[in-house]
CSV table of C-alpha atoms and ligand atoms in Angstrom, one decimal:
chain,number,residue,atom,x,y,z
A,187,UNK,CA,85.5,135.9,196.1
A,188,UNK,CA,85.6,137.9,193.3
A,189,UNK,CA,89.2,136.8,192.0
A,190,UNK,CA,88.2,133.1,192.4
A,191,UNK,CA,85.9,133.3,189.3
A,192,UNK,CA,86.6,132.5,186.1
A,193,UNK,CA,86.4,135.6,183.8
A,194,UNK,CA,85.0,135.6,180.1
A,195,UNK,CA,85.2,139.0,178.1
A,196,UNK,CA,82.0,139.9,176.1
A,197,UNK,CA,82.0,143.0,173.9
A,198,UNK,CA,79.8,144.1,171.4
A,199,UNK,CA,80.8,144.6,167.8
A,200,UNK,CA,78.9,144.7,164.6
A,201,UNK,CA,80.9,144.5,161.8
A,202,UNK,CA,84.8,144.0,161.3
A,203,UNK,CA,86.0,147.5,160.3
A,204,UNK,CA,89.5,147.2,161.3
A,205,UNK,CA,90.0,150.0,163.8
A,206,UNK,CA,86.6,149.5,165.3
A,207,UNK,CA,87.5,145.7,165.9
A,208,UNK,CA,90.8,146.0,167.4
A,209,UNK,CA,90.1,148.7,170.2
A,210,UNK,CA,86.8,145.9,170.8
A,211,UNK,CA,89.4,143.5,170.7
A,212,UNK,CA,91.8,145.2,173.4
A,213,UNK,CA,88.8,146.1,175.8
A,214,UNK,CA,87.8,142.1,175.3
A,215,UNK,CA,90.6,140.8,176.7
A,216,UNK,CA,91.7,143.3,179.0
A,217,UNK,CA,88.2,142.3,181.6
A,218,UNK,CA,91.1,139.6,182.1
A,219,UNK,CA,94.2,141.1,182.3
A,220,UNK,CA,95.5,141.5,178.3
A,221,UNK,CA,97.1,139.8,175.9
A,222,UNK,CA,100.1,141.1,177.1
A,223,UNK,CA,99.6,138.2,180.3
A,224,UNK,CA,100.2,135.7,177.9
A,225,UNK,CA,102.6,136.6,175.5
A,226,UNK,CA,106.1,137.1,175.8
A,227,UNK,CA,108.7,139.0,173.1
A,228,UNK,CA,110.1,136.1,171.1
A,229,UNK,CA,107.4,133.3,171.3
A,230,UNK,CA,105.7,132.0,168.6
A,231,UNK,CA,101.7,132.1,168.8
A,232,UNK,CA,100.1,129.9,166.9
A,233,UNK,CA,96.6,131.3,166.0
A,234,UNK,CA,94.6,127.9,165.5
A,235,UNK,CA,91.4,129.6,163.3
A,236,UNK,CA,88.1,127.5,162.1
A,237,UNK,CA,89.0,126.6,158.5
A,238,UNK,CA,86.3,124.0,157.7
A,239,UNK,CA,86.0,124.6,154.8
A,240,UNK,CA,86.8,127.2,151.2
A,241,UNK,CA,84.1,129.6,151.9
A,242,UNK,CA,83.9,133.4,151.7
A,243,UNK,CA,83.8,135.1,155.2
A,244,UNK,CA,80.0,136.5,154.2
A,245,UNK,CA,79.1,133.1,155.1
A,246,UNK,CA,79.8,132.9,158.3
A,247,UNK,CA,81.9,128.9,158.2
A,248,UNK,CA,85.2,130.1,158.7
A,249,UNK,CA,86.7,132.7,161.4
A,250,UNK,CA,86.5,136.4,159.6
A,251,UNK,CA,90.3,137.6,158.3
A,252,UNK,CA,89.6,140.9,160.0
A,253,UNK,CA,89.9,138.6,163.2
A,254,UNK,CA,92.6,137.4,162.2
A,255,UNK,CA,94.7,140.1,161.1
A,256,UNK,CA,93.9,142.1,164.4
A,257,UNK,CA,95.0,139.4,166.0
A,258,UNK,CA,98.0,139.0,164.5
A,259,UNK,CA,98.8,142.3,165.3
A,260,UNK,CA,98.3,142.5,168.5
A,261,UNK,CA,100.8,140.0,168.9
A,262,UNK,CA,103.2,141.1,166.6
A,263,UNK,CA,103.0,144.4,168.8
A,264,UNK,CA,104.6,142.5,171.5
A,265,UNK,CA,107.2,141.3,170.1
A,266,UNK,CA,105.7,137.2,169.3
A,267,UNK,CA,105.4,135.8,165.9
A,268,UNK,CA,102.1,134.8,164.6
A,269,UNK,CA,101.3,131.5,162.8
A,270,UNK,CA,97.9,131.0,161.9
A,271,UNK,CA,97.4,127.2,161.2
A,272,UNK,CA,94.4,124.5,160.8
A,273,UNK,CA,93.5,121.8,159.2
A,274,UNK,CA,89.9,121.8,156.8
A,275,UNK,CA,88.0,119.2,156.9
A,276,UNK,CA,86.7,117.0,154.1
A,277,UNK,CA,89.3,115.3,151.0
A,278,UNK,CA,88.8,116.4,147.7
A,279,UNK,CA,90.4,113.5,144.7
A,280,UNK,CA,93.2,116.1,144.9
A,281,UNK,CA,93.9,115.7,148.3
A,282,UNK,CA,93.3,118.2,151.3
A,283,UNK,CA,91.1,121.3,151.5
A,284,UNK,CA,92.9,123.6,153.9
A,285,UNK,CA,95.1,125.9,150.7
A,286,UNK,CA,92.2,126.4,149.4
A,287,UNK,CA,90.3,127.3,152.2
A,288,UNK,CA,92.8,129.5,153.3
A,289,UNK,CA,92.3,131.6,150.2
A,290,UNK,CA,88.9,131.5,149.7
A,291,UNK,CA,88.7,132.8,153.6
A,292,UNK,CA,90.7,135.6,153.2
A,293,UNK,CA,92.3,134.2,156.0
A,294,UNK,CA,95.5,133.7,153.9
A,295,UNK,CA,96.1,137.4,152.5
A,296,UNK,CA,95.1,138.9,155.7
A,297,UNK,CA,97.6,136.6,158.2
A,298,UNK,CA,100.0,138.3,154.4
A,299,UNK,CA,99.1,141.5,155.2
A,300,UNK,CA,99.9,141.3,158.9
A,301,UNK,CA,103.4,139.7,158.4
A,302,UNK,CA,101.9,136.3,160.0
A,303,UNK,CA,103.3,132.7,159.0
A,304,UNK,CA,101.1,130.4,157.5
A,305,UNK,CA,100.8,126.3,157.5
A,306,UNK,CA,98.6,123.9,156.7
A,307,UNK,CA,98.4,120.9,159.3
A,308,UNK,CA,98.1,118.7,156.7
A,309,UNK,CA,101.4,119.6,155.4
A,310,UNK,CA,103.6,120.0,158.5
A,311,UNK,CA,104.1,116.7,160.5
A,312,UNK,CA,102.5,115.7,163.3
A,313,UNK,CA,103.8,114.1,166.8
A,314,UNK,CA,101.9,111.1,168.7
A,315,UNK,CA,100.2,112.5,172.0
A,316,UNK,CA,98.3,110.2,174.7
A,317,UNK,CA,96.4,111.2,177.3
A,318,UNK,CA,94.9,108.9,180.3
A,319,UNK,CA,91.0,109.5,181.1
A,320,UNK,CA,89.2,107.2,183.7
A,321,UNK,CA,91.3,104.5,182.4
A,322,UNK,CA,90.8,105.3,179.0
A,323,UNK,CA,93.7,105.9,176.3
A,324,UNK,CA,93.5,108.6,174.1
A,325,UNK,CA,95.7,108.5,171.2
A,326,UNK,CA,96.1,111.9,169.0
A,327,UNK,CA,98.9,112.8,166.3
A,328,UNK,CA,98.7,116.5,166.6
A,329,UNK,CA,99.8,118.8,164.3
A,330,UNK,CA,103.7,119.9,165.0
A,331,UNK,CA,103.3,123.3,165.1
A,332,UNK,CA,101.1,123.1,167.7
A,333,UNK,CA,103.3,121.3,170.0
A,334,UNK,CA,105.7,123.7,169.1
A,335,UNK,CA,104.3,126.8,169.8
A,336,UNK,CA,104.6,128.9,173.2
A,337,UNK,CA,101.5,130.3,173.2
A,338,UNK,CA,98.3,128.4,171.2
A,339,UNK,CA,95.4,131.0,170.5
A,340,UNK,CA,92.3,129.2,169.8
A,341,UNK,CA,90.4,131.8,167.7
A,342,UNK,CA,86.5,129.4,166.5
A,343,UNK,CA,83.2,130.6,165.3
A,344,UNK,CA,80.6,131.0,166.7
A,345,UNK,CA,78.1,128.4,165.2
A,346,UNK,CA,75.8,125.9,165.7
A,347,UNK,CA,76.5,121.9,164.8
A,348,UNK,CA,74.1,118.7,163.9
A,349,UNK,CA,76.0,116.7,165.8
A,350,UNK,CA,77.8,118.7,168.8
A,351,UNK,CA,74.8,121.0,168.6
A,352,UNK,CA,76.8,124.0,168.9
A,353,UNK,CA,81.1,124.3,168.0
A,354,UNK,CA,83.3,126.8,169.7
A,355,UNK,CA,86.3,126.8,171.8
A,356,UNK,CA,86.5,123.1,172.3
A,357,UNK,CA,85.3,121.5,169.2
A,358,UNK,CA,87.5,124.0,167.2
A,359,UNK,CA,90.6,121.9,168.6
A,360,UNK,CA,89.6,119.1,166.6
A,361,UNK,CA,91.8,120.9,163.8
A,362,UNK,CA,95.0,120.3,165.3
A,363,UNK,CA,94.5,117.1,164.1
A,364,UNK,CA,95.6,117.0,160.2
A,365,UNK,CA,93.6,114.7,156.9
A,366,UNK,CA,91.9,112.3,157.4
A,367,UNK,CA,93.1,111.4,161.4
A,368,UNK,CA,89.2,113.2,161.9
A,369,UNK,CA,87.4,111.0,159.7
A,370,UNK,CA,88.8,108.0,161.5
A,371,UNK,CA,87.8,108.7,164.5
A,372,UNK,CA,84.4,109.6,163.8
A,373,UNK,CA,84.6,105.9,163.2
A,374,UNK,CA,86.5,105.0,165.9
A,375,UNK,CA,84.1,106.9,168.1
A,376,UNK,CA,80.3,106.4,166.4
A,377,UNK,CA,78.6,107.2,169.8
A,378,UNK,CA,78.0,111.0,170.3
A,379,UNK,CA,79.0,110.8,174.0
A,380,UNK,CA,81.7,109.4,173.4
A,381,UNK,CA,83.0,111.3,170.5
A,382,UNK,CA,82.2,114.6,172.6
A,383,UNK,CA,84.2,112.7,175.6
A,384,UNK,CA,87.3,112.7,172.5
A,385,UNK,CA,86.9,116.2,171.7
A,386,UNK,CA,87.0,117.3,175.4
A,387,UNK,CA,89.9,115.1,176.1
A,388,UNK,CA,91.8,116.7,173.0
A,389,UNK,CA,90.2,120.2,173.9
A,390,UNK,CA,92.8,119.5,177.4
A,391,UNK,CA,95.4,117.6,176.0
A,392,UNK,CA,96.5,120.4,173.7
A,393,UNK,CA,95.0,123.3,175.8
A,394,UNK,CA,94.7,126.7,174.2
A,395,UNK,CA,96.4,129.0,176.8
A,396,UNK,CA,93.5,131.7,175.6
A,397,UNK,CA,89.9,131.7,173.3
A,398,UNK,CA,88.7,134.1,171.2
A,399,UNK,CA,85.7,133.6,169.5
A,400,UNK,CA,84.3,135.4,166.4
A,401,UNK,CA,80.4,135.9,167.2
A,402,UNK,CA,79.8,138.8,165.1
A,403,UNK,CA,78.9,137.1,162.1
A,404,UNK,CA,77.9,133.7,164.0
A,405,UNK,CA,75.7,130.7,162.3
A,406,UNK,CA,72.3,129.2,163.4
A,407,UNK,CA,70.2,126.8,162.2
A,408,UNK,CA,72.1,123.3,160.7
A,409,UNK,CA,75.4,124.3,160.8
A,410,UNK,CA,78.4,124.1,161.3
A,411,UNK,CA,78.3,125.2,157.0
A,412,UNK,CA,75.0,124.5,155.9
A,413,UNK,CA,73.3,126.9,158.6
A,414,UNK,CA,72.2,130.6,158.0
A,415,UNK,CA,74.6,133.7,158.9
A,416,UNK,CA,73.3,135.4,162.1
A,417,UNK,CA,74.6,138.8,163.0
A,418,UNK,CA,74.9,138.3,166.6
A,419,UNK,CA,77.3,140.9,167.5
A,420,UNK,CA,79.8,140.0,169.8
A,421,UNK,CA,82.9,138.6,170.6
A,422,UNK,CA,83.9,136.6,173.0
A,423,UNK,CA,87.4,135.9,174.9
A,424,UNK,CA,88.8,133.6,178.1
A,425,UNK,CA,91.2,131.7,179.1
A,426,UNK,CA,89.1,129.5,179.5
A,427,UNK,CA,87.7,127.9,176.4
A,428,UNK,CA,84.9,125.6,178.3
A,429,UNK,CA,83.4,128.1,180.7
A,430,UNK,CA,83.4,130.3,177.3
A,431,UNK,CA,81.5,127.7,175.0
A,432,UNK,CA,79.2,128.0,178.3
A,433,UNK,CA,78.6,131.3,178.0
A,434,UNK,CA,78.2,131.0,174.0
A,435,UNK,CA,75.5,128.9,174.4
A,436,UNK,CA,74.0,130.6,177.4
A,437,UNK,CA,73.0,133.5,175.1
A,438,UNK,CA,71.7,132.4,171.8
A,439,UNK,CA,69.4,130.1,173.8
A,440,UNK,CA,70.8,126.2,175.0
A,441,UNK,CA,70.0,125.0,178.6
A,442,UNK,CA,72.6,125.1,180.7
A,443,UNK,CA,75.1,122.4,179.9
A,444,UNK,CA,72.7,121.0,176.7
A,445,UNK,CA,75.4,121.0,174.5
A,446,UNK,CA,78.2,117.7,174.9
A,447,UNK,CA,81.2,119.2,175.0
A,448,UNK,CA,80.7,121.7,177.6
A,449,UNK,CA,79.0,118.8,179.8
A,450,UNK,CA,82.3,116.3,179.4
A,451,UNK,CA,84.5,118.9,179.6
A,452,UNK,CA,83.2,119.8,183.2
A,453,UNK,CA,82.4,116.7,184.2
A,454,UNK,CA,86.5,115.9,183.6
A,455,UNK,CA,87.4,118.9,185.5
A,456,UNK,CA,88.9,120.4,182.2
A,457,UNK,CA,87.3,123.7,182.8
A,458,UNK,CA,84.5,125.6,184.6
A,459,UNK,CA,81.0,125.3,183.2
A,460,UNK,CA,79.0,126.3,186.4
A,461,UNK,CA,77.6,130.0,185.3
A,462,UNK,CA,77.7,130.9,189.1
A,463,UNK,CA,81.6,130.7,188.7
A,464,UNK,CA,82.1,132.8,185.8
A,465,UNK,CA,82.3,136.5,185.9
A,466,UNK,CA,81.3,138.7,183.4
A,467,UNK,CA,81.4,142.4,182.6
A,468,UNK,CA,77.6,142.7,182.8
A,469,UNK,CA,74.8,140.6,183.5
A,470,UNK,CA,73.9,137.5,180.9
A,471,UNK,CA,70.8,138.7,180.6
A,472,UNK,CA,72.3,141.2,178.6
A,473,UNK,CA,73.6,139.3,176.3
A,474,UNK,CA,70.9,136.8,175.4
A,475,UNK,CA,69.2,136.3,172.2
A,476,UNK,CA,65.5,135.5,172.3
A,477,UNK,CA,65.5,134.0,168.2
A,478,UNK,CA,68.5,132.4,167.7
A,479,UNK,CA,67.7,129.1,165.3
A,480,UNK,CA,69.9,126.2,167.2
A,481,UNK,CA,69.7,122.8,165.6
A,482,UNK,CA,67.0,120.5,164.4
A,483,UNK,CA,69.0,117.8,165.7
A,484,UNK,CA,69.2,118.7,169.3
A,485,UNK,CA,65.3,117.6,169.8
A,486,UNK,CA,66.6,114.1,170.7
A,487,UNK,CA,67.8,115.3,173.4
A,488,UNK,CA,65.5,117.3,175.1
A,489,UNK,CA,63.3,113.7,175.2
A,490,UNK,CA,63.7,112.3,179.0
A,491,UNK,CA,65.5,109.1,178.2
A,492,UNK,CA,62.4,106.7,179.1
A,493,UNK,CA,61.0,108.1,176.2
A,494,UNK,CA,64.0,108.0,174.1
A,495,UNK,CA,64.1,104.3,174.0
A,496,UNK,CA,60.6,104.2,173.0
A,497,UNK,CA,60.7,106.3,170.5
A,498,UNK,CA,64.4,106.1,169.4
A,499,UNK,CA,64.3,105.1,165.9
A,500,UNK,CA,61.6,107.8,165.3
A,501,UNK,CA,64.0,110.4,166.4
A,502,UNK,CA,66.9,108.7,164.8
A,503,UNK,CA,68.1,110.7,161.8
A,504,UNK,CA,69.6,110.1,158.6
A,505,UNK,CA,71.2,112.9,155.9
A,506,UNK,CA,70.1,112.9,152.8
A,507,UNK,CA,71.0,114.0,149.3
A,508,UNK,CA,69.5,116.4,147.5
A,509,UNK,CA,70.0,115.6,144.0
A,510,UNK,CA,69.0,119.2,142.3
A,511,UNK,CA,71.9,120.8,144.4
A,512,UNK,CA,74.4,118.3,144.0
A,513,UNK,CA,77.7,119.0,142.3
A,514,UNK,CA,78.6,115.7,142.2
A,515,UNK,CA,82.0,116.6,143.2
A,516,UNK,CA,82.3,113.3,145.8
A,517,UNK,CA,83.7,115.1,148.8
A,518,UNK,CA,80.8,113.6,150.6
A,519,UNK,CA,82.1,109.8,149.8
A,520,UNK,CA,85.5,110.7,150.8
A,521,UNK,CA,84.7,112.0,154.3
A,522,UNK,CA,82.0,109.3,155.7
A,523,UNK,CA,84.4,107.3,157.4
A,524,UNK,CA,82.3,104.1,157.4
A,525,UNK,CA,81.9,104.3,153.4
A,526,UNK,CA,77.6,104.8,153.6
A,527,UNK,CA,77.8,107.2,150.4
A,528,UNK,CA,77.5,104.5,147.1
A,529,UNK,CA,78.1,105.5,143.6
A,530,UNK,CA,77.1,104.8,140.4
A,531,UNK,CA,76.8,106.4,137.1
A,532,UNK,CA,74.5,108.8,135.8
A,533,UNK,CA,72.0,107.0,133.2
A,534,UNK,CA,74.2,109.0,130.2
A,535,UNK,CA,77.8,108.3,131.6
A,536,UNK,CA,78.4,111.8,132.4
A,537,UNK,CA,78.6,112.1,136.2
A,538,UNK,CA,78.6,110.0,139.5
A,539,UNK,CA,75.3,109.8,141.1
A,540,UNK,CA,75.8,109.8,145.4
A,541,UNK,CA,73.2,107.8,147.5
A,542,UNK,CA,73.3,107.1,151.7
A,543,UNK,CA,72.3,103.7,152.3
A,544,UNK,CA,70.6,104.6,155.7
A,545,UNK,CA,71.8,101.3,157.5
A,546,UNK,CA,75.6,101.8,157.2
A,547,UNK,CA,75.4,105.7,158.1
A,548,UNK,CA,76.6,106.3,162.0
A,549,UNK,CA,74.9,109.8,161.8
A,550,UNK,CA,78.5,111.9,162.5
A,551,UNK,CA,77.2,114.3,160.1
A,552,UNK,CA,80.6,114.6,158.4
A,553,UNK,CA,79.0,114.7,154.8
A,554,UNK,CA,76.5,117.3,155.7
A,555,UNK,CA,79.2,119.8,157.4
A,556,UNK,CA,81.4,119.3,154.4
A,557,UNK,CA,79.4,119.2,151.4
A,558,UNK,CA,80.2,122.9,149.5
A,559,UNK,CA,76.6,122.9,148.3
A,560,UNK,CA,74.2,122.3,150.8
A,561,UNK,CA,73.2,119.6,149.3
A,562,UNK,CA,73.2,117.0,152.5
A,563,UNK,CA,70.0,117.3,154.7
A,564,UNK,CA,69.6,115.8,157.8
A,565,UNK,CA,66.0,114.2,158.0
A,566,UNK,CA,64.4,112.1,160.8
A,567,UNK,CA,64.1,108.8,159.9
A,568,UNK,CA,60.7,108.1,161.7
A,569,UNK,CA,57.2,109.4,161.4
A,570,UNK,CA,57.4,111.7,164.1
A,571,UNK,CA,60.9,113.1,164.2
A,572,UNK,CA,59.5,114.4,160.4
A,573,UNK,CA,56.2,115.8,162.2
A,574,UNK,CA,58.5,117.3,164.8
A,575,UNK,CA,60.6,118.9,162.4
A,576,UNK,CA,57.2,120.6,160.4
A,577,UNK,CA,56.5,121.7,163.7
A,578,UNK,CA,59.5,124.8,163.6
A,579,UNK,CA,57.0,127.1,165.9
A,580,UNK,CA,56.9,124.0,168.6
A,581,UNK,CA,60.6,123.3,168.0
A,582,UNK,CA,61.3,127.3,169.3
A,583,UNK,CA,59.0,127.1,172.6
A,584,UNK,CA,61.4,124.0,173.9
B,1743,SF4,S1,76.2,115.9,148.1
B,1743,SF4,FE1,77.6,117.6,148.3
B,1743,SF4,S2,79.6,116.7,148.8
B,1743,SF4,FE2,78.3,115.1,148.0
B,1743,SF4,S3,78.8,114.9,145.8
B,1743,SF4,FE3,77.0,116.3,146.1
B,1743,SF4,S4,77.9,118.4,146.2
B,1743,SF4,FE4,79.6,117.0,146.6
B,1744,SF4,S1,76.6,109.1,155.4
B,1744,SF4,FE1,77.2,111.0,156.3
B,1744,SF4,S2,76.4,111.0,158.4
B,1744,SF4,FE2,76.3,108.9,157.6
B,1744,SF4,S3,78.3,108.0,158.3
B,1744,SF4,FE3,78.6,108.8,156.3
B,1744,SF4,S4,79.4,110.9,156.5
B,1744,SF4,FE4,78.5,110.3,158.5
């Protein structure tokens, strides 16, 4: 019975001292066999890390470089080449994010240090991919290196998400897709079922052959950037990137298949979500986190649906800008992909002013996960979704 289940590796670890984090590492993956498994002398590995955004590893957005570089070294141990690759998300009026997010991470200087390869998705072609889903056509242009690698190592955050409710091992994919390709499908895809259906199907289509995620510095709250750093203390590895977002979620408080992703992604066979198929290396119990903040947004759907559609556009939200945190630096405008964000001139000409005009926005949350100053709040648009909201102590009993 035993080898029928689908193993995910959980270790403690509370900080990223380098030796300390490696040997955690090593005992990670070996619940399942090693890295060795998976990678051969000679292949390349691309390490596909969450780059969302430039942002200092203290604040928990992007995967930590100690991750990284451990990684990295592990595999160059074995004879494999390490690239470390993604694609940020957001445009800035000179162009793409992901340089500069790969120095602000660290990530950069530590993939240096260990004799990794770098690239930016943006800058490094793409190929078309398709895939067929209950007679539905997917249509990706993934990033080359990815199709060119032997062995893809999917290495997210742990962190929650306003519109996924929580991203892991099969949001992180979304990456392999370079500029703006993410925008326009948020457009392409308003619905939130249906956009989680997208990031499952791309989640399969380019299929990580192992997950590592970085939950030692993890995010609750609003994230995916504008959340609050939780030191959860753990990492977590499979091969398995869907019965792992289970898990994930499983401890720092979700219902069992609460979060979209996880639910497609079952549903569509592309991995094993059932907890009673997944072995562990001690009980989940263990594991669990009683105070773990998950998002505001996630209320909707703990509503049973006959009461949704009364109450729908009280629950509906809409984010908003907060004008003393602005920067006015218009990243915001350039990633809604339904143009929502409106402009206009400061009263003495000497800055744009940003405004959501509530009826255009498709709530993807694009301009919240991107903005670099937290400046984009996601309220309810309705009487009660705001007295829901006050209600923080009722929001942690549900
Ligand atoms: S809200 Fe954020 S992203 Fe938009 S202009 Fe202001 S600082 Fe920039
Ligand atoms: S205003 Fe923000 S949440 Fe609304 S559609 Fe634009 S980017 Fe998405």
């Amino acid at each position: 019975m035993e080898n029928k289940l689908v193993k995910v590796g959980i270790e403690r670890c509370l900080d990223y001292k380098h030796e300390q984090l490696k040997s955690t590492v090593i005992k990670t993956l070996n619940y399942f066999g090693g890295l060795e498994k998976l990678v051969n002398q000679g292949d390349k590995v691309l390490l596909k890390v969450n780059l969302l955004s430039p942002k200092e590893p203290e604040q928990a957005v992007t995967t930590h470089p100690q991750l990284v570089k451990v990684i990295c070294e592990l595999v160059k141990e074995l004879g494999a080449n390490p690239i470390v690759g993604d694609s940020s998300g957001g445009m800035t009026s000179k162009g793409s994010r992901t340089n500069r997010a790969f120095q602000i991470s660290g990530i950069q200087q530590a993939a240096e240090e260990a004799g990794a390869e770098i690239v930016n998705f943006d800058e490094a072609g793409s190929v078309e991919m398709t895939s067929q889903v209950q007679g539905n056509t997917y249509q990706f242009y993934v990033a080359q290196p990815v199709i060119e690698a032997d062995v893809i190592i999917n290495l997210p955050k742990l962190k929650t998400h306003g519109l996924t409710y929580f991203t892991g091992a099969v949001k992180n994919m979304y990456g392999v897709l370079p500029g703006n390709q993410k925008r326009d499908l948020h457009r392409k895809y308003p619905d939130t079922d249906e956009f989680s259906r997208l990031l499952s199907v791309l989640y399969d289509t380019v299929k990580p052959d192992l997950t590592i995620m970085d939950g030692i510095w993890s995010m609750e709250g609003n994230g995916p950037s504008a959340g609050t750093r939780k030191d959860l203390g753990l990492i977590l590895a499979s091969k398995d990137g869907v019965a792992l977002d289970e898990v994930a979620c499983n401890i720092i408080g979700f219902r069992p298949l609460q979060v979209k992703t996880t639910r497609m992604a079952q549903a569509l066979e592309f991995g094993t979500a059932d907890l009673g198929q997944i072995s562990l290396p001690d009980n989940i119990s263990k594991y669990r986190v009683d105070n773990f903040q998950l998002p505001d947004t996630r209320f909707v759907e703990m509503v049973p649906s006959w009461l949704t559609r009364a109450v729908i556009n009280q629950l509906r939200t809409v984010p908003q800008i907060d004008s003393n945190s602005c920067a006015h630096c218009g990243i915001c405008q350039k990633s809604c992909p339904v143009d929502a964000i409106k402009t206009q001139r400061s009263t003495n000409g000497d800055k744009n002013l940003y405004t959501i005009t509530p009826d255009n926005c498709i709530e993807c949350y694009c301009c919240h996960e991107l903005c670099p100053e937290k400046a984009v709040n996601i309220e309810f648009r309705g009487k009660l979704g705001k007295l829901i909201n006050r209600l923080q102590f009722f929001m942690n009993f549900i």
